[in-house]
CSV table of C-alpha atoms in Angstrom, one decimal:
chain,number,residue,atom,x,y,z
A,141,UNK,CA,-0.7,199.5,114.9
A,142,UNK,CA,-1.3,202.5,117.5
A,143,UNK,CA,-5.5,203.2,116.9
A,144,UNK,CA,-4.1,206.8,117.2
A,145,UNK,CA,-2.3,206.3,114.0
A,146,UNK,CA,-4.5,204.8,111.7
A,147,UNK,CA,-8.2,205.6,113.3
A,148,UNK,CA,-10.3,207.8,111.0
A,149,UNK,CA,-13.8,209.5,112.0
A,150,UNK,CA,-17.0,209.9,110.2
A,151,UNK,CA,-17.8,213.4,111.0
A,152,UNK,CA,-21.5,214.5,111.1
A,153,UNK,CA,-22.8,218.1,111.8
A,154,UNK,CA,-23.2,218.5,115.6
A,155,UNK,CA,-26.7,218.9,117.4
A,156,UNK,CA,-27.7,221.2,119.8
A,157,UNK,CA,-26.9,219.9,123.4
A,158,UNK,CA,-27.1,221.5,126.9
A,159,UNK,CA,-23.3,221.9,127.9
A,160,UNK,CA,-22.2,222.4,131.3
A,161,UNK,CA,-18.7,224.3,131.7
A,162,UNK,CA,-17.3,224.0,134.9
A,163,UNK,CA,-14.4,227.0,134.6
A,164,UNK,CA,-14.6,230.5,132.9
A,165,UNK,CA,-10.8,230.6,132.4
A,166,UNK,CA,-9.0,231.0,129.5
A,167,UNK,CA,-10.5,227.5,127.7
A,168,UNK,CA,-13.4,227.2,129.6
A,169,UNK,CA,-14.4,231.0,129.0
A,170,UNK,CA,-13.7,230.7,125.6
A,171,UNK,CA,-15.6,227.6,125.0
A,172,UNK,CA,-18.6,229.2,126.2
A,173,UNK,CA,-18.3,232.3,123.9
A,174,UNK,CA,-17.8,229.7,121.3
A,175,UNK,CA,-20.8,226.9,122.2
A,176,UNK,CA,-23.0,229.2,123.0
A,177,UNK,CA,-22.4,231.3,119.8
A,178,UNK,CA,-23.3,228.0,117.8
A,179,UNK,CA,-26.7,228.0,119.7
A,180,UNK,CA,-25.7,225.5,122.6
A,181,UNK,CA,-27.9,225.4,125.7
A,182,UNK,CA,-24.3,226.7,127.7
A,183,UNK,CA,-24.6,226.8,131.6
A,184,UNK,CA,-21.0,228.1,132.8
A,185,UNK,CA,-19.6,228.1,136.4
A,186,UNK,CA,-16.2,229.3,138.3
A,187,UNK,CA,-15.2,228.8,141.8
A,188,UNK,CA,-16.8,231.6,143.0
A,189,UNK,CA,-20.6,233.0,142.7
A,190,UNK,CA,-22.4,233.3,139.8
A,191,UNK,CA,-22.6,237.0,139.6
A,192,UNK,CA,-18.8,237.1,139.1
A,193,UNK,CA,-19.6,236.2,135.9
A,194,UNK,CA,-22.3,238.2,135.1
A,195,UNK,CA,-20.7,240.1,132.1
A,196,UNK,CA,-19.8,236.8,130.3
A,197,UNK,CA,-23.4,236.1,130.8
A,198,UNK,CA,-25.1,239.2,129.4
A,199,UNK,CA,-22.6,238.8,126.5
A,200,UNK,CA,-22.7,235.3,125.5
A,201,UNK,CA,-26.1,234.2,126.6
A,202,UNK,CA,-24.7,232.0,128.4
A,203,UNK,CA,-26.5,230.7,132.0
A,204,UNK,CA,-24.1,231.8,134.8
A,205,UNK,CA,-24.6,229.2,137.5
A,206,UNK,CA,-23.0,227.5,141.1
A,207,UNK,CA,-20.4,224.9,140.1
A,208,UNK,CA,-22.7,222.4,141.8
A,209,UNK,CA,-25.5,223.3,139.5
A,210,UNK,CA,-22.9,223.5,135.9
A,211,UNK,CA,-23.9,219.5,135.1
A,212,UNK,CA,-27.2,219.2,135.6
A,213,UNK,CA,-29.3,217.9,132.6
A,214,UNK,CA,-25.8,218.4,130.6
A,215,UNK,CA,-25.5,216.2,127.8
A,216,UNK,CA,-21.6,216.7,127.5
A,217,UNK,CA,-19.7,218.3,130.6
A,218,UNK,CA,-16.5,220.3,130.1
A,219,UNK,CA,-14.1,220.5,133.4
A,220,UNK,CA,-11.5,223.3,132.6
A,221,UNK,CA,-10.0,224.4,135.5
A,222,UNK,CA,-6.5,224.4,137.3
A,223,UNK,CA,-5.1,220.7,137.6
A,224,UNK,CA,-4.5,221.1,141.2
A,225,UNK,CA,-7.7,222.4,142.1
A,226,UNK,CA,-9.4,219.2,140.6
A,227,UNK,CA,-9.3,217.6,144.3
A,228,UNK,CA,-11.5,220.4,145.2
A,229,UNK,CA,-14.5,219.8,143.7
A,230,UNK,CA,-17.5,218.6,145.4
A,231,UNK,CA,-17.9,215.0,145.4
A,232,UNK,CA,-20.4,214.2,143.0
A,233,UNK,CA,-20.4,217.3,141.0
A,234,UNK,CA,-21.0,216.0,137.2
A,235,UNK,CA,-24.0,213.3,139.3
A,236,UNK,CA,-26.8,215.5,137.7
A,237,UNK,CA,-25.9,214.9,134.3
A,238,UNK,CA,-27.4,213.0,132.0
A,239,UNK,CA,-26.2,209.4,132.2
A,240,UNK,CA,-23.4,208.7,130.2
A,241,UNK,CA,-23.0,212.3,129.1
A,242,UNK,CA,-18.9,212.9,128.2
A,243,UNK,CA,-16.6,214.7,129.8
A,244,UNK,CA,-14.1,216.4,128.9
A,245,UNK,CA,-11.2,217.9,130.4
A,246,UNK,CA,-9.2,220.5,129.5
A,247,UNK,CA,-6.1,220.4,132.2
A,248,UNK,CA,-2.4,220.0,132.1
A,249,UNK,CA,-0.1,219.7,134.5
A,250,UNK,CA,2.2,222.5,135.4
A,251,UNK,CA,4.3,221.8,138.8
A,252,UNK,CA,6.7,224.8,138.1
A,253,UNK,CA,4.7,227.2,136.8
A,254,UNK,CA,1.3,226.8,139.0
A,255,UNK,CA,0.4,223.3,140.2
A,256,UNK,CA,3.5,222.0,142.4
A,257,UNK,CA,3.9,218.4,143.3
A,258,UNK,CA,1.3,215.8,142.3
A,259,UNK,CA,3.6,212.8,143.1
A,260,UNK,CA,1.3,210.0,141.2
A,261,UNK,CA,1.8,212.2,137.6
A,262,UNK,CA,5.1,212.6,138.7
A,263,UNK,CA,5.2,208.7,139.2
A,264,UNK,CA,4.0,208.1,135.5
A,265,UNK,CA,0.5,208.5,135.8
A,266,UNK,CA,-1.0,210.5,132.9
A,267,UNK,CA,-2.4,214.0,133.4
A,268,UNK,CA,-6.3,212.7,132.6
A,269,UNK,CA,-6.0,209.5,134.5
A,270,UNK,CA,-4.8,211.7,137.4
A,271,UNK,CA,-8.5,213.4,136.5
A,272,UNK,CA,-10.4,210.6,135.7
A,273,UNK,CA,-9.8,209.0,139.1
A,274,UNK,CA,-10.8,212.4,141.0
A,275,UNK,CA,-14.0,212.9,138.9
A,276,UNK,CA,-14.9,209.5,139.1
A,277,UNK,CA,-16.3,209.2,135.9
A,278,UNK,CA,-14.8,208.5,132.0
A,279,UNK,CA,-13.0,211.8,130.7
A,280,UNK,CA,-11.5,212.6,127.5
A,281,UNK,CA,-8.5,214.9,127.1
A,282,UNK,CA,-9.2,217.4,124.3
A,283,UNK,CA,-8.5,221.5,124.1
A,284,UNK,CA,-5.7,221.2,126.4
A,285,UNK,CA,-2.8,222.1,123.7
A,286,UNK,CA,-4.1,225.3,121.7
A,287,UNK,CA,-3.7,228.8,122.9
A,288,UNK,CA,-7.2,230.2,123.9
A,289,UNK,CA,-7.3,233.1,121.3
A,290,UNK,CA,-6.5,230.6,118.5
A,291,UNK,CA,-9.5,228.9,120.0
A,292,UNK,CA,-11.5,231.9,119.8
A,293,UNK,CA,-10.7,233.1,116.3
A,294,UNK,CA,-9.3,230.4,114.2
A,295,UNK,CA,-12.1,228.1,113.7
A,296,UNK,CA,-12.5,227.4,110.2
A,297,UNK,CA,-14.9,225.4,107.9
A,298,UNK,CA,-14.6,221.9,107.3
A,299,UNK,CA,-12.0,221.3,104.3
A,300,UNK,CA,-10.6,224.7,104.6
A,301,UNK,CA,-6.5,225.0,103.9
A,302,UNK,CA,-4.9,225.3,107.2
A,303,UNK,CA,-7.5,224.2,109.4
A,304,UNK,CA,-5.8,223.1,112.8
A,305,UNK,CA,-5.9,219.8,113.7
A,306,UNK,CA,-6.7,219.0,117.6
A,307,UNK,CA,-6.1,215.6,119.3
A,308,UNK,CA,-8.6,213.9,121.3
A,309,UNK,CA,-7.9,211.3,123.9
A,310,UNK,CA,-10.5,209.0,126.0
A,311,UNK,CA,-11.9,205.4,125.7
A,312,UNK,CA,-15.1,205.5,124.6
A,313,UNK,CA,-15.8,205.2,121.4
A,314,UNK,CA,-19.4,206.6,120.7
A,315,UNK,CA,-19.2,209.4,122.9
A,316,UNK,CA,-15.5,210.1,121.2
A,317,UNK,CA,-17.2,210.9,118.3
A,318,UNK,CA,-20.0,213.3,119.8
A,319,UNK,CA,-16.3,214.9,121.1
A,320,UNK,CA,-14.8,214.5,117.5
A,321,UNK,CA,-18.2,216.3,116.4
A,322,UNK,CA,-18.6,219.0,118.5
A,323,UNK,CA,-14.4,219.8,117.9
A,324,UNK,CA,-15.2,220.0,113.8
A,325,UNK,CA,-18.4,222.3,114.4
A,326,UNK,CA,-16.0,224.5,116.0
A,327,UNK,CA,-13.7,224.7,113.2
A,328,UNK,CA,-10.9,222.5,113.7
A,329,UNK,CA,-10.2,218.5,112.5
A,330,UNK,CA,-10.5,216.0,115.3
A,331,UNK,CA,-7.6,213.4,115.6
A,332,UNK,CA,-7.7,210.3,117.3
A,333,UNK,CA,-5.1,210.0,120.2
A,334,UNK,CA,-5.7,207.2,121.7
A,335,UNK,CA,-6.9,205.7,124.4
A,336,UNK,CA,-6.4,207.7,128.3
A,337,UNK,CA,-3.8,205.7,128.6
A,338,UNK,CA,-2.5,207.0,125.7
A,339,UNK,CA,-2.7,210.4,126.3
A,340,UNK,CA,0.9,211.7,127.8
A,341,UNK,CA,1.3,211.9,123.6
A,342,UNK,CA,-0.7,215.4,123.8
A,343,UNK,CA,1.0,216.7,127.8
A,344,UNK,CA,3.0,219.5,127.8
A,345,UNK,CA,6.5,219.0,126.5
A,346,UNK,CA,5.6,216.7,123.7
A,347,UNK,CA,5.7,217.2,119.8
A,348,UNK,CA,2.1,218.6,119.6
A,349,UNK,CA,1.3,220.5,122.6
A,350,UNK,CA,0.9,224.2,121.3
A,351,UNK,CA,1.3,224.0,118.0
A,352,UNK,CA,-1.4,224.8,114.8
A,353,UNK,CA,-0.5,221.8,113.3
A,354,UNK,CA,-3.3,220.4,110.5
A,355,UNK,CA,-4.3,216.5,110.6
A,356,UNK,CA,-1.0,214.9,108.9
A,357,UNK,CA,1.5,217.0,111.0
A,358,UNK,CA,-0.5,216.0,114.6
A,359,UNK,CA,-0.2,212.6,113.8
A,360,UNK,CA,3.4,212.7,113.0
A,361,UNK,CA,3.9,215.0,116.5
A,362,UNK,CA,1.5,212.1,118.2
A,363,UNK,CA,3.6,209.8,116.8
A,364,UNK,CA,6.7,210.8,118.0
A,365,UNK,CA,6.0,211.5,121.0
A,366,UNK,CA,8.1,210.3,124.1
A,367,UNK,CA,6.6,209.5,127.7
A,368,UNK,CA,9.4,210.8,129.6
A,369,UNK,CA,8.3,214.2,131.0
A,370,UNK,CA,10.9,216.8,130.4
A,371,UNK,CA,12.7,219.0,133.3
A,372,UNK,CA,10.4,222.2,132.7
A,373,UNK,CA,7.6,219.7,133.1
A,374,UNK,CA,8.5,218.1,135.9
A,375,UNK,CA,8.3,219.3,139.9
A,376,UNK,CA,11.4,221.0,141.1
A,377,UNK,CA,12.6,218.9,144.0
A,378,UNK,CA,15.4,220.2,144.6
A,379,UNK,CA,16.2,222.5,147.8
């Protein structure tokens, strides 16, 4: 039996962490209106300078920082930003973190649409192992199905009818639940998905990927799930 499948959490209410956010797209900019709206200690960085992002700073309260300074003294680190840029990052970026701290990551793979070829995902390798590798350190896949407004604005509290479901992927288990945590403080249910390994069941093209589904229905969708990657996820090869 998949742990996906049959894997329940205990959820407790989330502390207050420092959270660095390296990103102020679509996710990442939206998790720091969100995290730092909860009262997280949010430092938030994009590929540029910090005073590019000087009006989500005087509106979130967020710390507006250089992508080398996003990790430092984070106690969870989220990496949000195009998949093909991730081989940009300065080596060693999440180092000033506190040891052990998670990481998530918020990426999919689009070769059409943005990324082009990256031949080892192409080869089978999943989207967050592609990461993981480049990082250097333990990610987990999480926020990388649900369309950033829904994000924003659909939160709701624990129990609630309707409350979307959102699958998490990674191999630890202890900091998978400060993930699980932190995703049910923000209003929606945390679902096991596995292992890294296991998580081409959440990639673009599969059952769940951008859909509101509640608990029952994302495990069905993780459940059925193929590995195959589908032509409009796949690289266009052809000349």
């Amino acid at each position: 039996m998949q742990r996906w499948r049959d894997r329940h959490c205990t959820r407790r209410r989330s502390r207050v962490m420092r959270i660095g956010i390296i990103g102020a797209g679509q996710i990442g900019g939206t998790l720091t209106r969100r995290l730092a709206a909860l009262g997280h200690d949010v430092r938030v960085s994009n590929s540029r300078t910090p005073d590019t992002l000087a009006e989500l700073e005087a509106e979130t309260g967020a710390k507006a920082v250089r992508s080398t300074e996003a990790a430092e003294g984070a106690e969870l680190v989220i990496v949000s930003i195009p998949q093909k840029n991730v081989v940009d990052l300065p080596a060693g970026i999440l180092s000033g973190a506190v040891a052990g701290a998670p990481v998530i990551e918020t990426n999919n793979y689009y070769p059409q649409q943005r990324d082009g070829l990256i031949s080892a995902i192409e080869d089978g390798q999943t989207e967050s192992g592609w990461v993981q590798e480049r990082l250097g350190v333990p990610v987990f896949k999480a926020f990388n199905g649900i369309w950033w407004k829904h994000l924003l604005e659909k939160g709701l509290p624990e129990g609630a009818e309707g409350r979307i479901a959102l699958p998490i992927a990674g191999d630890d288990d202890a900091n998978k639940q400060v993930v699980f945590d932190l995703i049910n403080q923000l209003g929606f249910d945390p679902v096991d998905a596995g292992t890294i390994d296991d998580s081409w069941r959440q990639q673009p093209g599969t059952p769940v990927y951008g859909k509101d589904f509640d608990r029952e229905a994302t495990l069905k969708a993780l459940a059925e799930a193929s590995p195959d990657r589908t032509d409009e996820w796949r690289a266009n090869t052809t000349v």
